[in-house]
């Protein structure tokens, strides 16, 4: 019998739209000769599988199963493709742990830590990785723009602390613009990270644990046509992505060794993508953040890196599923 896989998409946040874009690519490249795949949509209103006839079948949350034509379907593994909550912040991972279904992503604790940008860079910093100076600000304990600028030097980036896709992010060059940037970020999250700007070239690189090894994908250099790699640059084509990056072997090896260290320090699993600024004056990469469920849409970077290494997406997703299933067999 073929393994039965739940491909989980949707989500509760503004990033759900990105989840559905990724879902198109993933579904087009899953090996249905090898697996029986059922798409499960998780939305704020319901968890369901939609049949070919359009019927929405509710998920039994007690054991994460569905019933089709009187037959109960249990899943051997879950392939999580949700960006944002609850798929990227550890909540769904905790649920799958409770119902004993293996999944392709980082575990509950690692997902929660990496989803929180401040905690993520703190762990990386303890592991000896270079990170920018920053302040972690909470909505219920606000800090004035003036107080922030006593601690940090302009320019700074202001980011929602939990979340991805660069939604709500701003680069602030002038003191008078900081208050507005904080307001924009707080509209997306109750926590905000204010981080000093690091000058240099921006790189992003995927890394994954396969059944055999820790595999680092080809490095991509990101050159945004906007002032920084924001939502428009990521998803509306306002950037140039060069894969593989045209960099020296020395720089490439520094980035590769750093991303391996981050993957191990944060106890990652599955495919993640880490972002860096390489400061050439200091000849060091500075870690920005890690995405534990990186985008898989046609505009996304991981598919570019997979193709650049001579692989294909069907092979990528098959390896992800096989690694996930191997943990079930060994448990």
CSV table of C-alpha atoms in Angstrom, one decimal:
chain,number,residue,atom,x,y,z
A,1,UNK,CA,0.0,0.0,0.0
A,2,UNK,CA,1.1,3.5,-0.7
A,3,UNK,CA,1.8,5.8,2.3
A,4,UNK,CA,-1.1,8.2,2.9
A,5,UNK,CA,0.0,11.8,3.1
A,6,UNK,CA,-1.9,14.9,4.3
A,7,UNK,CA,-0.7,18.0,2.4
A,8,UNK,CA,-1.7,20.8,4.8
A,9,UNK,CA,-2.2,24.4,3.4
A,10,UNK,CA,-4.0,27.6,4.3
A,11,UNK,CA,-3.4,29.2,7.7
A,12,UNK,CA,-4.8,31.8,10.1
A,13,UNK,CA,-2.7,34.8,9.2
A,14,UNK,CA,-2.2,37.3,6.3
A,15,UNK,CA,0.4,34.8,5.0
A,16,UNK,CA,-2.3,32.3,4.0
A,17,UNK,CA,-2.3,33.9,0.5
A,18,UNK,CA,1.3,32.9,0.1
A,19,UNK,CA,0.5,29.4,1.4
A,20,UNK,CA,-2.0,28.9,-1.4
A,21,UNK,CA,0.6,30.1,-4.0
A,22,UNK,CA,3.1,27.6,-2.6
A,23,UNK,CA,0.4,24.9,-2.7
A,24,UNK,CA,0.0,25.1,-6.5
A,25,UNK,CA,3.7,24.3,-7.0
A,26,UNK,CA,3.8,21.6,-4.3
A,27,UNK,CA,0.7,19.8,-5.6
A,28,UNK,CA,2.0,19.9,-9.2
A,29,UNK,CA,5.2,18.2,-8.1
A,30,UNK,CA,4.1,15.5,-5.6
A,31,UNK,CA,4.7,11.9,-6.7
A,32,UNK,CA,1.1,10.6,-6.7
A,33,UNK,CA,2.4,7.3,-8.1
A,34,UNK,CA,4.3,6.8,-4.8
A,35,UNK,CA,1.9,8.4,-2.3
A,36,UNK,CA,-1.8,8.8,-1.8
A,37,UNK,CA,-2.1,12.6,-1.1
A,38,UNK,CA,-5.1,14.4,0.4
A,39,UNK,CA,-5.1,18.2,0.6
A,40,UNK,CA,-6.2,19.5,4.0
A,41,UNK,CA,-7.1,23.2,4.2
A,42,UNK,CA,-6.8,24.8,7.6
A,43,UNK,CA,-8.7,28.1,7.9
A,44,UNK,CA,-10.0,30.1,10.9
A,45,UNK,CA,-13.4,28.7,10.2
A,46,UNK,CA,-12.7,25.0,9.6
A,47,UNK,CA,-10.3,22.2,8.8
A,48,UNK,CA,-11.4,20.3,5.7
A,49,UNK,CA,-10.7,18.2,2.7
A,50,UNK,CA,-12.5,19.3,-0.5
A,51,UNK,CA,-13.4,16.4,-2.8
A,52,UNK,CA,-13.3,16.6,-6.6
A,53,UNK,CA,-17.1,17.2,-6.6
A,54,UNK,CA,-16.6,20.2,-4.4
A,55,UNK,CA,-17.9,18.7,-1.1
A,56,UNK,CA,-16.0,19.9,2.0
A,57,UNK,CA,-15.3,17.0,4.4
A,58,UNK,CA,-14.5,18.1,7.9
A,59,UNK,CA,-11.3,16.8,9.6
A,60,UNK,CA,-11.8,14.8,12.8
A,61,UNK,CA,-9.5,16.7,15.0
A,62,UNK,CA,-9.3,14.0,17.7
A,63,UNK,CA,-7.0,11.9,15.4
A,64,UNK,CA,-6.6,14.1,12.3
A,65,UNK,CA,-8.6,11.8,10.0
A,66,UNK,CA,-11.2,12.2,7.4
A,67,UNK,CA,-14.1,9.9,6.3
A,68,UNK,CA,-14.8,9.6,2.6
A,69,UNK,CA,-17.7,7.4,1.3
A,70,UNK,CA,-17.9,5.7,4.7
A,71,UNK,CA,-14.2,4.9,4.8
A,72,UNK,CA,-12.0,6.4,7.5
A,73,UNK,CA,-8.7,7.7,6.2
A,74,UNK,CA,-5.7,7.9,8.6
A,75,UNK,CA,-2.5,9.7,7.6
A,76,UNK,CA,1.0,8.2,7.7
A,77,UNK,CA,2.6,11.7,7.6
A,78,UNK,CA,1.8,15.4,7.2
A,79,UNK,CA,3.4,17.7,4.7
A,80,UNK,CA,3.0,21.1,6.2
A,81,UNK,CA,2.9,24.0,3.6
A,82,UNK,CA,1.5,26.7,5.8
A,83,UNK,CA,3.4,30.0,6.1
A,84,UNK,CA,2.7,31.9,9.3
A,85,UNK,CA,0.4,30.6,12.1
A,86,UNK,CA,-0.4,27.8,12.9
A,87,UNK,CA,1.9,26.0,10.5
A,88,UNK,CA,5.2,27.8,11.1
A,89,UNK,CA,5.1,28.8,14.8
A,90,UNK,CA,4.9,25.4,16.4
A,91,UNK,CA,1.2,25.2,17.1
A,92,UNK,CA,0.4,22.7,14.4
A,93,UNK,CA,3.5,20.7,15.2
A,94,UNK,CA,2.4,20.4,18.8
A,95,UNK,CA,-1.0,19.1,17.6
A,96,UNK,CA,0.6,16.5,15.3
A,97,UNK,CA,2.9,15.4,18.2
A,98,UNK,CA,-0.2,14.8,20.3
A,99,UNK,CA,-1.9,12.7,17.6
A,100,UNK,CA,1.3,10.9,16.7
A,101,UNK,CA,1.6,11.9,13.1
A,102,UNK,CA,5.2,12.8,11.8
A,103,UNK,CA,5.6,16.0,9.9
A,104,UNK,CA,8.2,17.5,7.6
A,105,UNK,CA,9.2,20.6,9.5
A,106,UNK,CA,11.1,21.7,12.7
A,107,UNK,CA,9.6,20.4,15.9
A,108,UNK,CA,7.3,22.5,18.2
A,109,UNK,CA,10.0,24.2,20.2
A,110,UNK,CA,12.3,24.9,17.3
A,111,UNK,CA,9.4,26.3,15.2
A,112,UNK,CA,8.3,28.6,18.0
A,113,UNK,CA,11.9,29.9,18.5
A,114,UNK,CA,12.6,30.4,14.8
A,115,UNK,CA,9.2,32.1,14.2
A,116,UNK,CA,10.3,34.7,16.9
A,117,UNK,CA,13.0,36.7,15.1
A,118,UNK,CA,14.5,38.0,18.3
A,119,UNK,CA,14.8,34.5,20.0
A,120,UNK,CA,16.1,33.1,16.7
A,121,UNK,CA,19.0,35.6,16.4
A,122,UNK,CA,19.7,35.2,20.2
A,123,UNK,CA,20.2,31.5,19.9
A,124,UNK,CA,22.3,32.0,16.7
A,125,UNK,CA,24.4,34.6,18.6
A,126,UNK,CA,25.0,32.2,21.5
A,127,UNK,CA,26.2,29.7,18.9
A,128,UNK,CA,28.8,32.1,17.7
A,129,UNK,CA,27.1,33.4,14.6
A,130,UNK,CA,27.3,37.2,13.8
A,131,UNK,CA,24.0,39.1,14.3
A,132,UNK,CA,23.1,42.7,14.2
A,133,UNK,CA,22.5,44.8,17.3
A,134,UNK,CA,18.7,44.9,18.0
A,135,UNK,CA,15.9,45.8,20.4
A,136,UNK,CA,12.9,43.6,21.2
A,137,UNK,CA,9.8,45.8,21.8
A,138,UNK,CA,6.4,44.7,23.2
A,139,UNK,CA,3.1,46.6,22.5
A,140,UNK,CA,2.2,46.5,26.2
A,141,UNK,CA,5.6,47.9,27.2
A,142,UNK,CA,6.1,50.6,24.5
A,143,UNK,CA,9.4,52.4,24.1
A,144,UNK,CA,9.6,55.8,22.4
A,145,UNK,CA,11.4,56.4,19.2
A,146,UNK,CA,13.8,58.6,21.1
A,147,UNK,CA,14.7,55.9,23.5
A,148,UNK,CA,15.3,53.4,20.8
A,149,UNK,CA,17.7,55.8,19.0
A,150,UNK,CA,19.7,56.1,22.2
A,151,UNK,CA,20.4,52.4,21.9
A,152,UNK,CA,20.7,51.9,18.2
A,153,UNK,CA,22.1,53.9,15.3
A,154,UNK,CA,20.3,54.7,12.1
A,155,UNK,CA,19.5,53.3,9.7
A,156,UNK,CA,17.4,50.5,11.3
A,157,UNK,CA,15.0,47.9,10.1
A,158,UNK,CA,11.7,47.6,11.9
A,159,UNK,CA,10.0,44.2,11.6
A,160,UNK,CA,7.1,42.4,13.2
A,161,UNK,CA,8.8,39.9,15.4
A,162,UNK,CA,6.7,36.9,14.5
A,163,UNK,CA,5.9,36.3,10.9
A,164,UNK,CA,7.4,36.2,7.5
A,165,UNK,CA,7.1,37.4,3.9
A,166,UNK,CA,8.4,40.8,5.0
A,167,UNK,CA,4.8,42.0,5.7
A,168,UNK,CA,4.9,45.1,7.9
A,169,UNK,CA,8.6,45.6,7.6
A,170,UNK,CA,10.3,49.0,7.1
A,171,UNK,CA,13.7,50.5,6.7
A,172,UNK,CA,14.1,53.7,8.6
A,173,UNK,CA,16.8,56.2,7.6
A,174,UNK,CA,15.5,59.3,9.4
A,175,UNK,CA,14.5,59.7,13.1
A,176,UNK,CA,11.2,61.2,12.3
A,177,UNK,CA,10.1,58.1,10.3
A,178,UNK,CA,10.6,55.6,13.2
A,179,UNK,CA,7.3,56.1,15.0
A,180,UNK,CA,5.4,55.4,11.8
A,181,UNK,CA,7.4,52.3,11.1
A,182,UNK,CA,6.7,51.0,14.6
A,183,UNK,CA,3.0,51.6,14.1
A,184,UNK,CA,3.1,49.7,10.8
A,185,UNK,CA,4.9,46.7,12.4
A,186,UNK,CA,2.6,46.7,15.5
A,187,UNK,CA,-0.4,46.4,13.2
A,188,UNK,CA,0.9,43.0,12.3
A,189,UNK,CA,2.2,41.8,15.6
A,190,UNK,CA,2.3,42.6,19.4
A,191,UNK,CA,6.1,42.3,19.3
A,192,UNK,CA,8.5,44.2,17.1
A,193,UNK,CA,12.2,43.8,16.4
A,194,UNK,CA,14.3,46.9,15.7
A,195,UNK,CA,17.6,46.0,14.1
A,196,UNK,CA,20.6,48.0,13.1
A,197,UNK,CA,21.3,48.0,9.4
A,198,UNK,CA,24.3,45.9,8.3
A,199,UNK,CA,25.8,47.1,5.0
A,200,UNK,CA,26.8,44.4,2.5
A,201,UNK,CA,25.5,41.9,0.0
A,202,UNK,CA,22.3,40.0,0.7
A,203,UNK,CA,22.4,36.2,0.4
A,204,UNK,CA,19.8,33.5,1.1
A,205,UNK,CA,20.4,29.8,1.1
A,206,UNK,CA,18.3,26.7,1.6
A,207,UNK,CA,19.4,23.7,3.7
A,208,UNK,CA,17.7,20.4,4.4
A,209,UNK,CA,18.1,17.2,6.3
A,210,UNK,CA,17.7,14.3,4.0
A,211,UNK,CA,17.6,10.6,4.9
A,212,UNK,CA,21.4,10.6,4.3
A,213,UNK,CA,22.9,14.0,5.0
A,214,UNK,CA,22.6,17.7,5.8
A,215,UNK,CA,22.4,19.2,2.3
A,216,UNK,CA,23.2,22.9,1.6
A,217,UNK,CA,21.5,24.2,-1.6
A,218,UNK,CA,23.1,26.7,-4.0
A,219,UNK,CA,23.4,30.2,-2.6
A,220,UNK,CA,21.2,33.0,-4.0
A,221,UNK,CA,22.2,36.7,-4.0
A,222,UNK,CA,19.2,39.0,-3.7
A,223,UNK,CA,19.4,42.5,-5.3
A,224,UNK,CA,16.2,44.4,-4.5
A,225,UNK,CA,14.9,47.1,-6.8
A,226,UNK,CA,13.3,48.6,-3.7
A,227,UNK,CA,15.4,49.9,-0.8
A,228,UNK,CA,15.3,46.4,0.7
A,229,UNK,CA,13.9,42.9,0.1
A,230,UNK,CA,10.3,43.7,1.2
A,231,UNK,CA,7.0,42.1,0.3
A,232,UNK,CA,6.8,43.7,-3.1
A,233,UNK,CA,10.3,42.7,-4.0
A,234,UNK,CA,9.7,39.1,-2.9
A,235,UNK,CA,6.3,38.6,-4.6
A,236,UNK,CA,5.8,41.2,-7.3
A,237,UNK,CA,9.1,40.8,-9.1
A,238,UNK,CA,10.8,44.0,-7.9
A,239,UNK,CA,14.1,42.2,-7.3
A,240,UNK,CA,16.9,40.3,-9.0
A,241,UNK,CA,17.8,36.9,-7.7
A,242,UNK,CA,21.1,35.4,-8.9
A,243,UNK,CA,21.3,31.6,-8.4
A,244,UNK,CA,23.9,30.4,-7.9
A,245,UNK,CA,25.4,33.6,-6.5
A,246,UNK,CA,28.5,34.9,-8.2
A,247,UNK,CA,30.8,35.0,-5.2
A,248,UNK,CA,34.3,33.7,-4.3
A,249,UNK,CA,34.7,30.2,-2.9
A,250,UNK,CA,35.9,31.8,0.3
A,251,UNK,CA,32.7,33.7,0.8
A,252,UNK,CA,30.5,30.8,-0.3
A,253,UNK,CA,32.1,28.5,2.2
A,254,UNK,CA,31.7,31.0,5.0
A,255,UNK,CA,28.0,31.2,4.2
A,256,UNK,CA,27.6,27.5,4.0
A,257,UNK,CA,29.4,26.8,7.2
A,258,UNK,CA,27.3,29.4,9.0
A,259,UNK,CA,24.0,28.1,7.7
A,260,UNK,CA,25.0,24.6,8.9
A,261,UNK,CA,25.8,25.9,12.3
A,262,UNK,CA,22.4,27.7,12.5
A,263,UNK,CA,20.5,24.6,11.3
A,264,UNK,CA,22.2,22.6,14.1
A,265,UNK,CA,22.0,25.3,16.8
A,266,UNK,CA,18.2,25.8,16.2
A,267,UNK,CA,17.6,22.0,15.9
A,268,UNK,CA,16.0,22.4,12.5
A,269,UNK,CA,14.4,19.7,10.5
A,270,UNK,CA,13.2,19.5,6.9
A,271,UNK,CA,13.9,22.3,4.4
A,272,UNK,CA,14.7,25.8,5.8
A,273,UNK,CA,16.0,29.0,4.2
A,274,UNK,CA,18.4,31.4,6.1
A,275,UNK,CA,19.0,35.0,5.1
A,276,UNK,CA,22.3,36.8,5.5
A,277,UNK,CA,24.0,40.1,4.9
A,278,UNK,CA,27.7,39.6,4.0
A,279,UNK,CA,29.7,42.5,5.3
A,280,UNK,CA,32.8,42.6,3.1
A,281,UNK,CA,34.7,45.0,5.3
A,282,UNK,CA,34.6,42.5,8.1
A,283,UNK,CA,34.6,39.5,5.7
A,284,UNK,CA,31.8,37.9,7.7
A,285,UNK,CA,28.2,36.9,7.1
A,286,UNK,CA,25.6,38.3,9.5
A,287,UNK,CA,22.5,36.2,10.1
A,288,UNK,CA,19.1,37.9,9.7
A,289,UNK,CA,16.5,35.2,10.1
A,290,UNK,CA,15.5,31.7,9.2
A,291,UNK,CA,12.3,30.6,7.4
A,292,UNK,CA,11.3,27.1,8.5
A,293,UNK,CA,8.6,26.8,5.8
A,294,UNK,CA,10.1,28.7,2.9
A,295,UNK,CA,8.0,29.7,0.0
A,296,UNK,CA,7.5,27.2,-2.8
A,297,UNK,CA,5.6,29.4,-5.3
A,298,UNK,CA,7.0,30.1,-8.8
A,299,UNK,CA,8.4,33.4,-7.4
A,300,UNK,CA,10.2,31.6,-4.6
A,301,UNK,CA,13.9,31.0,-4.1
A,302,UNK,CA,14.0,27.4,-2.9
A,303,UNK,CA,12.7,26.1,-6.3
A,304,UNK,CA,15.4,28.1,-8.0
A,305,UNK,CA,18.1,26.6,-5.8
A,306,UNK,CA,16.8,23.1,-6.4
A,307,UNK,CA,16.9,23.5,-10.2
A,308,UNK,CA,20.4,25.1,-9.9
A,309,UNK,CA,21.8,22.0,-8.3
A,310,UNK,CA,20.4,19.9,-11.1
A,311,UNK,CA,17.5,18.4,-9.1
A,312,UNK,CA,13.8,18.8,-9.5
A,313,UNK,CA,10.9,19.7,-7.2
A,314,UNK,CA,9.4,16.2,-7.4
A,315,UNK,CA,12.7,14.9,-6.0
A,316,UNK,CA,12.8,17.5,-3.3
A,317,UNK,CA,9.3,16.8,-2.0
A,318,UNK,CA,9.8,13.0,-2.3
A,319,UNK,CA,13.0,13.4,-0.1
A,320,UNK,CA,11.1,15.5,2.4
A,321,UNK,CA,8.3,12.9,2.7
A,322,UNK,CA,10.7,10.0,2.9
A,323,UNK,CA,12.7,11.7,5.7
A,324,UNK,CA,9.4,12.3,7.5
A,325,UNK,CA,8.3,8.7,7.1
A,326,UNK,CA,11.7,7.4,8.3
A,327,UNK,CA,11.1,9.0,11.6
A,328,UNK,CA,7.7,7.2,12.0
A,329,UNK,CA,9.3,3.9,11.2
A,330,UNK,CA,12.1,4.5,13.8
A,331,UNK,CA,9.7,5.6,16.5
